[in-house]
Coordinates of C-alpha atoms and ligand atoms in Angstrom, one line a residue:
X4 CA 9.1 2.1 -22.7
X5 CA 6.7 4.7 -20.9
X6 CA 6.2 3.7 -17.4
X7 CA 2.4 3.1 -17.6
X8 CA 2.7 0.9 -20.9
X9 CA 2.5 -2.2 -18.0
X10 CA 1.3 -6.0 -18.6
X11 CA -1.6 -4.5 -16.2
X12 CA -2.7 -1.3 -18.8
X13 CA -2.0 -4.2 -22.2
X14 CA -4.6 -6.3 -20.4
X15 CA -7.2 -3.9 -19.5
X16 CA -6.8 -1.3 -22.1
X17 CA -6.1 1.4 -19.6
X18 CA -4.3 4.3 -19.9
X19 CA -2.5 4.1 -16.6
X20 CA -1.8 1.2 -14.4
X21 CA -4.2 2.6 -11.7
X22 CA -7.6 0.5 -10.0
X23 CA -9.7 2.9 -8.2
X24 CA -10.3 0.1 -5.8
X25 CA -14.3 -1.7 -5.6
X26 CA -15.4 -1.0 -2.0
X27 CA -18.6 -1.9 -0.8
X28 CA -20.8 1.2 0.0
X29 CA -18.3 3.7 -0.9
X30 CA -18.1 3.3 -4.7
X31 CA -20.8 4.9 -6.9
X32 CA -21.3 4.3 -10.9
X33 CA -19.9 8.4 -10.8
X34 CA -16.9 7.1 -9.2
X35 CA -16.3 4.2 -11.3
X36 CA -17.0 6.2 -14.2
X37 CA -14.9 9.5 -13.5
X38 CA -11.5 6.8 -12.5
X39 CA -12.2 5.5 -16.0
X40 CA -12.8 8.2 -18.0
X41 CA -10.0 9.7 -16.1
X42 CA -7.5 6.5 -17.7
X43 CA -7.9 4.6 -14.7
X44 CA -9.7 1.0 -14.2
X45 CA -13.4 1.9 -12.6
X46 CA -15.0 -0.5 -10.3
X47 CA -17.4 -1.2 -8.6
X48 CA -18.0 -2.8 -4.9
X49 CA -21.1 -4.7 -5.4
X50 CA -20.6 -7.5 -2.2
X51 CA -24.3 -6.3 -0.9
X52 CA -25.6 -6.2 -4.1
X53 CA -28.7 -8.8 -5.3
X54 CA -28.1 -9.7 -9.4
X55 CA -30.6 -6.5 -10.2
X56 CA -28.9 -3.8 -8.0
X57 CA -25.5 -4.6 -9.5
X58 CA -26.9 -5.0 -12.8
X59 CA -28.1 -1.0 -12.3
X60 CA -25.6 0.1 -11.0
X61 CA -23.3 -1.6 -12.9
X62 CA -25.2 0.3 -16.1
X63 CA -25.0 3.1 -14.4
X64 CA -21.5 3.8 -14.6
X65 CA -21.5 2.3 -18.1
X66 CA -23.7 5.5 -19.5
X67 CA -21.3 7.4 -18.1
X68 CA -18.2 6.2 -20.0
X69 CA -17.0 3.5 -22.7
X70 CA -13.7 2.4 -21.0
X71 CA -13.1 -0.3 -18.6
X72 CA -14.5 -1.1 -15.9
X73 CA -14.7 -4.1 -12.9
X74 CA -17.4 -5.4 -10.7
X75 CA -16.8 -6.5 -7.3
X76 CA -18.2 -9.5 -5.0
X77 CA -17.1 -11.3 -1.5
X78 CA -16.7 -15.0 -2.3
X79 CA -16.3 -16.1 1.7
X80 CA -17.6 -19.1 3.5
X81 CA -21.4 -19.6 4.5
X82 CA -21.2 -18.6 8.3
X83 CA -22.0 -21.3 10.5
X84 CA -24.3 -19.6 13.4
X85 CA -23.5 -20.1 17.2
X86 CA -26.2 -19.3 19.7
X87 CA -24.1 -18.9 22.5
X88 CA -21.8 -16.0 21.4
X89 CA -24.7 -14.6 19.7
X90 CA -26.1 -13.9 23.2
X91 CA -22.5 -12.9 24.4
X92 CA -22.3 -10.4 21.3
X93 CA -25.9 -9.1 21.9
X94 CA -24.8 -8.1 25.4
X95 CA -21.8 -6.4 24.4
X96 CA -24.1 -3.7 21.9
X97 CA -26.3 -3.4 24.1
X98 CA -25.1 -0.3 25.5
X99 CA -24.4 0.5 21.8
X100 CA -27.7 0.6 20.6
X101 CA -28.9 2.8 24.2
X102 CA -26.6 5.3 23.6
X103 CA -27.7 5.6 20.0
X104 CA -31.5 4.8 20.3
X105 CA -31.3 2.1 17.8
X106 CA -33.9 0.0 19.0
X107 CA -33.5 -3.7 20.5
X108 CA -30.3 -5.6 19.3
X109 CA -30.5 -7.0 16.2
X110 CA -28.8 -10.6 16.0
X111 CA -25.9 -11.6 14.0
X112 CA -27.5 -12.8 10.3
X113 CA -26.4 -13.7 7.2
X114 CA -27.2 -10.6 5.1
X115 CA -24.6 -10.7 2.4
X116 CA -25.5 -12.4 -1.0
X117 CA -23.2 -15.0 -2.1
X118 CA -22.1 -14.9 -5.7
X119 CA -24.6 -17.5 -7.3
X120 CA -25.9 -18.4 -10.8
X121 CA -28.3 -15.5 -10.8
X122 CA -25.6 -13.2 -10.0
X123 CA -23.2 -14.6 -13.0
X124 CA -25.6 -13.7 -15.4
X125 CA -26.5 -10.7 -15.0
X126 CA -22.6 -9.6 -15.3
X127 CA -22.1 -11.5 -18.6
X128 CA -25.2 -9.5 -19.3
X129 CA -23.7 -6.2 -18.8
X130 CA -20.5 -7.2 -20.0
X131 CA -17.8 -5.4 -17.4
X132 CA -14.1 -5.9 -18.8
X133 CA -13.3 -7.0 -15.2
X134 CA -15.3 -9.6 -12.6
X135 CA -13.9 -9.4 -9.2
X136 CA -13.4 -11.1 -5.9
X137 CA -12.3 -11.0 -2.3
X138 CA -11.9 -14.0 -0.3
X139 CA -11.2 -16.3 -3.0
X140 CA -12.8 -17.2 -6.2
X141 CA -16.2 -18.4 -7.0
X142 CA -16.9 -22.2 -7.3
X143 CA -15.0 -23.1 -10.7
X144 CA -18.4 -23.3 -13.2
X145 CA -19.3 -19.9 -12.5
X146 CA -15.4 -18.8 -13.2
X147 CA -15.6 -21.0 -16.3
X148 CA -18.5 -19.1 -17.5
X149 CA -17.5 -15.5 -17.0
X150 CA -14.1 -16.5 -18.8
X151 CA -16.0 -17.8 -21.5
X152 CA -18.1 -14.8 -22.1
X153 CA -14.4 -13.4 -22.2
X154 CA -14.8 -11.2 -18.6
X155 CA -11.1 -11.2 -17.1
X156 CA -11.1 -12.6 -13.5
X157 CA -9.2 -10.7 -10.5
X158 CA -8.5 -11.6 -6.7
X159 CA -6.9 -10.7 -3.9
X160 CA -4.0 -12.6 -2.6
X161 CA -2.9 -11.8 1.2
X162 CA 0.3 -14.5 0.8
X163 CA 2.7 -16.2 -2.2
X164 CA 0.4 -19.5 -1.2
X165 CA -2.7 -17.8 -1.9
X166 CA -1.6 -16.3 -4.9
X167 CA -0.4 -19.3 -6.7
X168 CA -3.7 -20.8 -5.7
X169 CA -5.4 -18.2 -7.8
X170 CA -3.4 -18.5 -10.5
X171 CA -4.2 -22.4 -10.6
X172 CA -8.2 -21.7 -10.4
X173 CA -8.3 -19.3 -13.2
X174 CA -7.6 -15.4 -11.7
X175 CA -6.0 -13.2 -14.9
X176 CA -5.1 -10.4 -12.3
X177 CA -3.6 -10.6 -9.0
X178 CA -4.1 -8.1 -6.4
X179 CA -1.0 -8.6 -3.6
X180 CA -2.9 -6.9 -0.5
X181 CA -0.7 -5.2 2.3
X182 CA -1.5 -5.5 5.8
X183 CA -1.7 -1.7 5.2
X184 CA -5.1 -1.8 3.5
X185 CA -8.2 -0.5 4.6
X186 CA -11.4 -2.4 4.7
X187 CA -11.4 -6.1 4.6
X188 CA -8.7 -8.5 4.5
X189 CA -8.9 -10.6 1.8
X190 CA -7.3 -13.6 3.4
X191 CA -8.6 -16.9 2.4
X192 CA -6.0 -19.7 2.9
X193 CA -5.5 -20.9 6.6
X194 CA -2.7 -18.7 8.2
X195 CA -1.9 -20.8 10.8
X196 CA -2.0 -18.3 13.3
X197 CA 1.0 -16.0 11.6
X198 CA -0.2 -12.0 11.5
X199 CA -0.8 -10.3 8.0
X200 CA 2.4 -9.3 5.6
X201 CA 2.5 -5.8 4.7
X202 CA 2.6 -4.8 1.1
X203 CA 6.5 -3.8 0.7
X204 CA 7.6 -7.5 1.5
X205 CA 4.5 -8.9 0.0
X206 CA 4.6 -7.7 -3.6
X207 CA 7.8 -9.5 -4.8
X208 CA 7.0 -12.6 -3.3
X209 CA 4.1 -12.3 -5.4
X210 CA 5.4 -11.4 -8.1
X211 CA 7.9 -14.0 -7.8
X212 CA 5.1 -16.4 -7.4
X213 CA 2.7 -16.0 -10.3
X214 CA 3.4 -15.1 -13.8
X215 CA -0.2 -13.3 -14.2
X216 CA 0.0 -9.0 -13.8
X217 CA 0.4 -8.7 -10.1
X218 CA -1.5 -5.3 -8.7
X219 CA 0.1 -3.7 -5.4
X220 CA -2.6 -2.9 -2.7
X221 CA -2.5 -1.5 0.7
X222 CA -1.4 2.1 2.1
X223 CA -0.7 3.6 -1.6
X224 CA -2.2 6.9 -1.4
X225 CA 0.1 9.4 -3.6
X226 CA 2.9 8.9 -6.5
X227 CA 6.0 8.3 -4.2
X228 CA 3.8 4.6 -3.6
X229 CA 2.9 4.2 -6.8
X230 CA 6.4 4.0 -8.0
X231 CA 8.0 2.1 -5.4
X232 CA 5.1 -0.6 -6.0
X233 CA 6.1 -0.5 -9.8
X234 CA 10.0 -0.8 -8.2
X235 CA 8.8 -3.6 -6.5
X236 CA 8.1 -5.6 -9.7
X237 CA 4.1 -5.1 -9.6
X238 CA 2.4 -4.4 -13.4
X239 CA 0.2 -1.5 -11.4
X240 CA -1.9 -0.5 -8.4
X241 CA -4.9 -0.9 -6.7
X242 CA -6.0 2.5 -4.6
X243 CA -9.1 2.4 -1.6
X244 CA -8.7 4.7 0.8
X245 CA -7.7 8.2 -1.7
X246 CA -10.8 7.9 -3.3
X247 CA -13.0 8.3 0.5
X248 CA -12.9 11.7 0.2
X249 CA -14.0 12.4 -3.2
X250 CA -17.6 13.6 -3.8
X251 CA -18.8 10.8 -5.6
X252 CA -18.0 8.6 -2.9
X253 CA -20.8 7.3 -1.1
X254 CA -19.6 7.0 2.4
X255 CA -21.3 9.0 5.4
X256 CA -19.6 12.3 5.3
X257 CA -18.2 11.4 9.1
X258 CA -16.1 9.0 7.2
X259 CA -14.8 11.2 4.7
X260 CA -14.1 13.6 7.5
X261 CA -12.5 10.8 9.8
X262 CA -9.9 9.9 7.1
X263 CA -9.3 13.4 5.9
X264 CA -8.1 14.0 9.4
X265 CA -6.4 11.1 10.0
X266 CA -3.0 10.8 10.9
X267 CA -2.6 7.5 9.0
X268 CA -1.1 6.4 12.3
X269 CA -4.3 5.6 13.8
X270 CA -5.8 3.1 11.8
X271 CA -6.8 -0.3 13.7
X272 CA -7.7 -3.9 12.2
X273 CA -10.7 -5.1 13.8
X274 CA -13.2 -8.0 13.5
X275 CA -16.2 -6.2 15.5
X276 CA -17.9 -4.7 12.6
X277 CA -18.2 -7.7 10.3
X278 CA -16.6 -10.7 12.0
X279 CA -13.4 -10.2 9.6
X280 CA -10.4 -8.4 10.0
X281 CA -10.7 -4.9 8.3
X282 CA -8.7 -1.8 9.0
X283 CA -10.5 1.3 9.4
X284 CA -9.9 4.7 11.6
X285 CA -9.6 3.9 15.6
X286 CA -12.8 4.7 17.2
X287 CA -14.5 4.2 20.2
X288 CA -16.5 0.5 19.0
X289 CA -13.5 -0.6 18.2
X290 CA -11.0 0.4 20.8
X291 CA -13.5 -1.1 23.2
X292 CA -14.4 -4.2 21.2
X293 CA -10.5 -5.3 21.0
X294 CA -10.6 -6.6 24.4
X295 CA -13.1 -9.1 22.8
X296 CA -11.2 -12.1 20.8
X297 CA -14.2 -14.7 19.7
X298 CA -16.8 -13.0 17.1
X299 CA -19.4 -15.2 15.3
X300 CA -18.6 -16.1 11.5
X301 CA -18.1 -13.1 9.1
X302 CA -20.6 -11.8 8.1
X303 CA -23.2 -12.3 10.8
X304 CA -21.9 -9.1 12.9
X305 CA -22.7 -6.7 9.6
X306 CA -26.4 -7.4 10.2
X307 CA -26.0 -7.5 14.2
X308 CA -23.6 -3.6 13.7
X309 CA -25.8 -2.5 11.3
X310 CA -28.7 0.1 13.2
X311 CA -25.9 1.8 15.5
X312 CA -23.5 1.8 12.3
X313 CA -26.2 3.9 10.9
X314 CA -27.6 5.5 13.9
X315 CA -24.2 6.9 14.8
X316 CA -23.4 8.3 11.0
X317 CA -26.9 10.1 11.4
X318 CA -25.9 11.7 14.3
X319 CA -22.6 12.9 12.6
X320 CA -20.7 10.9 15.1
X321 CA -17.5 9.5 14.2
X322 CA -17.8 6.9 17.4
X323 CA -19.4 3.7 15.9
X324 CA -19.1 4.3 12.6
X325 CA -16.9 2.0 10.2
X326 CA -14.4 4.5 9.6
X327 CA -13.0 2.0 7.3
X328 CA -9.4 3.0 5.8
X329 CA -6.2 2.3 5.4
X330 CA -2.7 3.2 6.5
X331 CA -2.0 5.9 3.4
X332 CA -4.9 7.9 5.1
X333 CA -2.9 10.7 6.3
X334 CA -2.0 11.3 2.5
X335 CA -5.6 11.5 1.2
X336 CA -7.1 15.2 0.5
X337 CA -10.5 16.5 -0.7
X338 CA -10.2 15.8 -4.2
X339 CA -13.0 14.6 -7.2
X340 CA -12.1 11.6 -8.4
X341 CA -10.8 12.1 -11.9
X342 CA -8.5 14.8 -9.5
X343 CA -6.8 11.9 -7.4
X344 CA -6.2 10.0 -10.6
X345 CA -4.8 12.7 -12.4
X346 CA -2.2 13.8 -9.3
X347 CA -1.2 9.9 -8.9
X348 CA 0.0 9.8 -12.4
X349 CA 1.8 13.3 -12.0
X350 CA 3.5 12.6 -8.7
X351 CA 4.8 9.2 -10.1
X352 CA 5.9 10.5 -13.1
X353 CA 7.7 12.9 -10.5
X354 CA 9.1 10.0 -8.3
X355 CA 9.8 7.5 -11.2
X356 CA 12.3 11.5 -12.6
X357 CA 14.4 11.2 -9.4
X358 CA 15.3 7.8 -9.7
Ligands
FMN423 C1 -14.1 1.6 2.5 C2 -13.5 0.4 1.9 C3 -14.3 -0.6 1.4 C4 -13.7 -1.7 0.8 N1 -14.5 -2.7 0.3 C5 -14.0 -3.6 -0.5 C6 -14.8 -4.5 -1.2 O1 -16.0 -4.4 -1.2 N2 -14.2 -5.5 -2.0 C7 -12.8 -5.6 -2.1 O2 -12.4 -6.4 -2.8 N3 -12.0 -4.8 -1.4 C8 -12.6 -3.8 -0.6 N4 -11.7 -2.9 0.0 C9 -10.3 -3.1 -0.1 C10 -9.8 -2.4 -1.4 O3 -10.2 -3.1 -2.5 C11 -8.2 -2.3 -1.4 O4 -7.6 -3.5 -1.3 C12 -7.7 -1.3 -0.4 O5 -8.5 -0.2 -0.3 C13 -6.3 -0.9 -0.7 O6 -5.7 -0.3 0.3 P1 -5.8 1.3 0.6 O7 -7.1 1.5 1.2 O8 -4.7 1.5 1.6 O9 -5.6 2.0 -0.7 C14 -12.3 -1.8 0.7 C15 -11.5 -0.8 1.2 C16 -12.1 0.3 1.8 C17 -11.1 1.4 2.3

C-alpha cells in the first residue's frame, strides 16, 4: 500500500495526507487553493471572520480549484470582563503604544465572532468538504447540521481526554496538537495545572484513544516529520508554520522574515497577545510581558494588542509583532505554496526509503 493511501487521504479525497494548516490572518483563498491543487487539504483560518467574509473568501479559494478544502473557526468561551486587570493591562501597554504612536490604549474587548447560526449557514451554503474548530466544538445543533449537509467535522485535541471527548460529540477528524505548535493552543478540557504534551508522546496516545483518522500537529516542518508522525500511528499531518513564508501568505512580511530566520530554538508560548497560550518567535512584548502571570479572558487582549500589533508591522519592526510560529521554524524556507507541498511529499518519500 503506498504510503499516502491513509484513512486521512480515503476521507478527504486527497492525494497526500498533508493539511496546509487554517491560520487566522495568514491563510489566503491563494494559499488554500495552491495546497489543494497541489494534493494537499486547503484551508482556511476564518476565526475573525463575520458569515459574509468567510463566505468570500471561502469562494474565493473555491474558483481557484475543485478539490477539497476546510474552513476554520475558534469555538472558546465568552470572556467574562474584569475591570481591574483591565486597568493593570492598560498600564502595562502603555509604554507600548508611546513607543509606537498608536494612540490611547485601547481596552481589552470581545472582537472575535463566535461560530453562531448565521455563520453555519453560510458554510453549508458554500459547501467546504471540511468545517473546522479550535477550542472545542460548536454547541451540538450546529454540529448536527453541518453533518447533515454532509460537511466532515475536525478538532484539535491537546490530550487523550480531549480527544475521546471529540470523538463522543461528533469530530470525524482528530488533530493531536504538540506543544511544538505555533499559534494558539487548542486546549479546551481543564488541565489541572499540568504543562502541554509535545506531539511525539502525544500522537499514539491519541491514536490509541480514538478510532477516527488522527492528524499529527506541532513542529512538522519537512519530510523527516512527516514520516515519523505516520511512524507514530497518525493517518497524516497538519502543517502551520512552513507555509509563513510562502507568498500567498498574508502575514506582515516581518513575520515571514522573523521565522525565515529563526533558529526554531527561539520560539516562546505566551498569553500577552490574545489571553491564550500561543507560540510564536521571542520578541521584545513578549519577553517583557512573561513576568506578567494574570491576563484578562482570551480574546479580550486581541482587541487591547491590536494598534501596536499593527503599528509595529508598519514600521517593519519585528518587536511587538505576533511573530506567531512554531518549533519546526528553523526548517521553513522561502518557498510558494504548492513548492512546500511538493518537497514534503518528496522528503517523506525519502525518509519513509531509509527505513
Ligand atoms: C500563524 C498561525 C496562525 C494559526 N491560526 C490558527 C487558527 O486560526 N485556527 C487553528 O485551528 N489553528 C491555528 N494555528 C495552529 C495550526 O492550525 C497548527 O496546529 C499549527 O500550525 C501546527 O504546528 P506548526 O506551526 O509547528 O506546523 C495557527 C498557527 C500559526 C503558525
Amino acid at each position: 500500500m503506498a504510503w499516502h493511501d491513509t484513512p486521512l487521504t480515503r476521507t478527504l479525497n486527497i492525494d497526500f495526507p498533508i493539511i496546509q494548516a487554517p491560520m487566522a490572518g495568514a491563510t489566503t483563498p491563494a494559499m488554500a487553493a495552491a495546497a489543494a491543487n497541489a494534493g494537499a487539504l486547503g484551508s482556511l483560518g476564518c476565526a475573525m471572520m463575520g458569515a459574509e467574509a468567510m463566505a468570500e473568501e471561502l469562494r474565493a479559494a473555491q474558483a481557484g480549484t475543485n478539490r477539497s478544502l476546510n474552513v476554520n473557526f475558534f469555538v472558546h468561551d465568552r470572556p467574562v470582563p474584569d475591570e481591574d486587570l483591565n486597568a493593570e493591562v492598560a498600564a502595562r501597554l502603555a509604554p507600548w503604544y508611546d513607543r509606537f504612536g498608536a494612540g490611547v490604549v485601547k481596552a481589552p474587548a470581545d472582537a472575535i465572532p463566535m461560530f453562531d447560526e448565521a455563520l453555519c449557514e453560510a458554510v453549508i451554503a458554500c459547501g467546504p468538504t471540511v468545517a473546522s474548530f479550535h477550542f472545542g466544538l460548536p454547541e451540538a445543533a450546529l454540529v448536527d447540521r453541518l453533518k447533515a449537509a454532509g460537511i466532515l467535522i475536525l478538532s484539535s485535541a491537546t490530550s487523550a481526554a480531549e480527544a475521546r471527548w471529540l470523538e463522543d460529540h461528533g469530530a470525524d477528524i482528530i488533530v493531536a496538537q504538540g506543544a511544538e505548535a505555533g499559534g494558539h493552543n487548542g486546549w479546551f478540557l481543564p488541565r489541572r495545572g499540568a504543562d502541554l504534551t509535545g506531539t511525539m508522546a502525544l500522537v499514539p496516545r491519541v491514536v490509541d484513544a480514538v478510532s477516527v483518522p488522527v492528524v499529527a500537529a506541532g513542529g512538522i516542518a519537512d519530510g523527516r516529520g512527516v514520516a515519523a508522525a505516520l511512524m507514530l500511528g497518525a493517518a497524516g499531518v497538519q502543517v502551520g508554520t512552513a507555509f509563513l513564508a510562502t507568498p500567498e501568505c498574508s502575514s506582515p512580511e516581518v513575520h515571514k522574515q522573523a521565522v525565515i530566520n529563526a533558529t526554531g530554538d527561539d520560539t516562546m508560548a505566551t498569553r500577552a497577545y490574545s489571553g491564550r497560550l500561543a507560540r510564536g518567535v521571542a520578541n521584545d512584548f513578549s519577553r517583557e510581558m512573561a513576568s506578567h502571570a494574570d491576563w484578562p479572558d482570551f480574546p479580550l487582549m486581541n482587541a487591547a494588542t491590536g494598534p501596536i500589533r499593527a503599528a509595529s508591522a508598519k514600521a517593519g519592526l519585528p518587536d511587538a509583532v505576533a511573530l506567531w510560529s512554531g518549533q519546526g521554524a528553523g526548517l521553513v524556507r522561502a518557498e510558494t505554496t504548492s513548492q512546500v507541498v511538493a518537497r514534503l511529499v518528496a522528503e517523506t518519500e525519502a525518509a519513509l526509503a531509509r527505513v
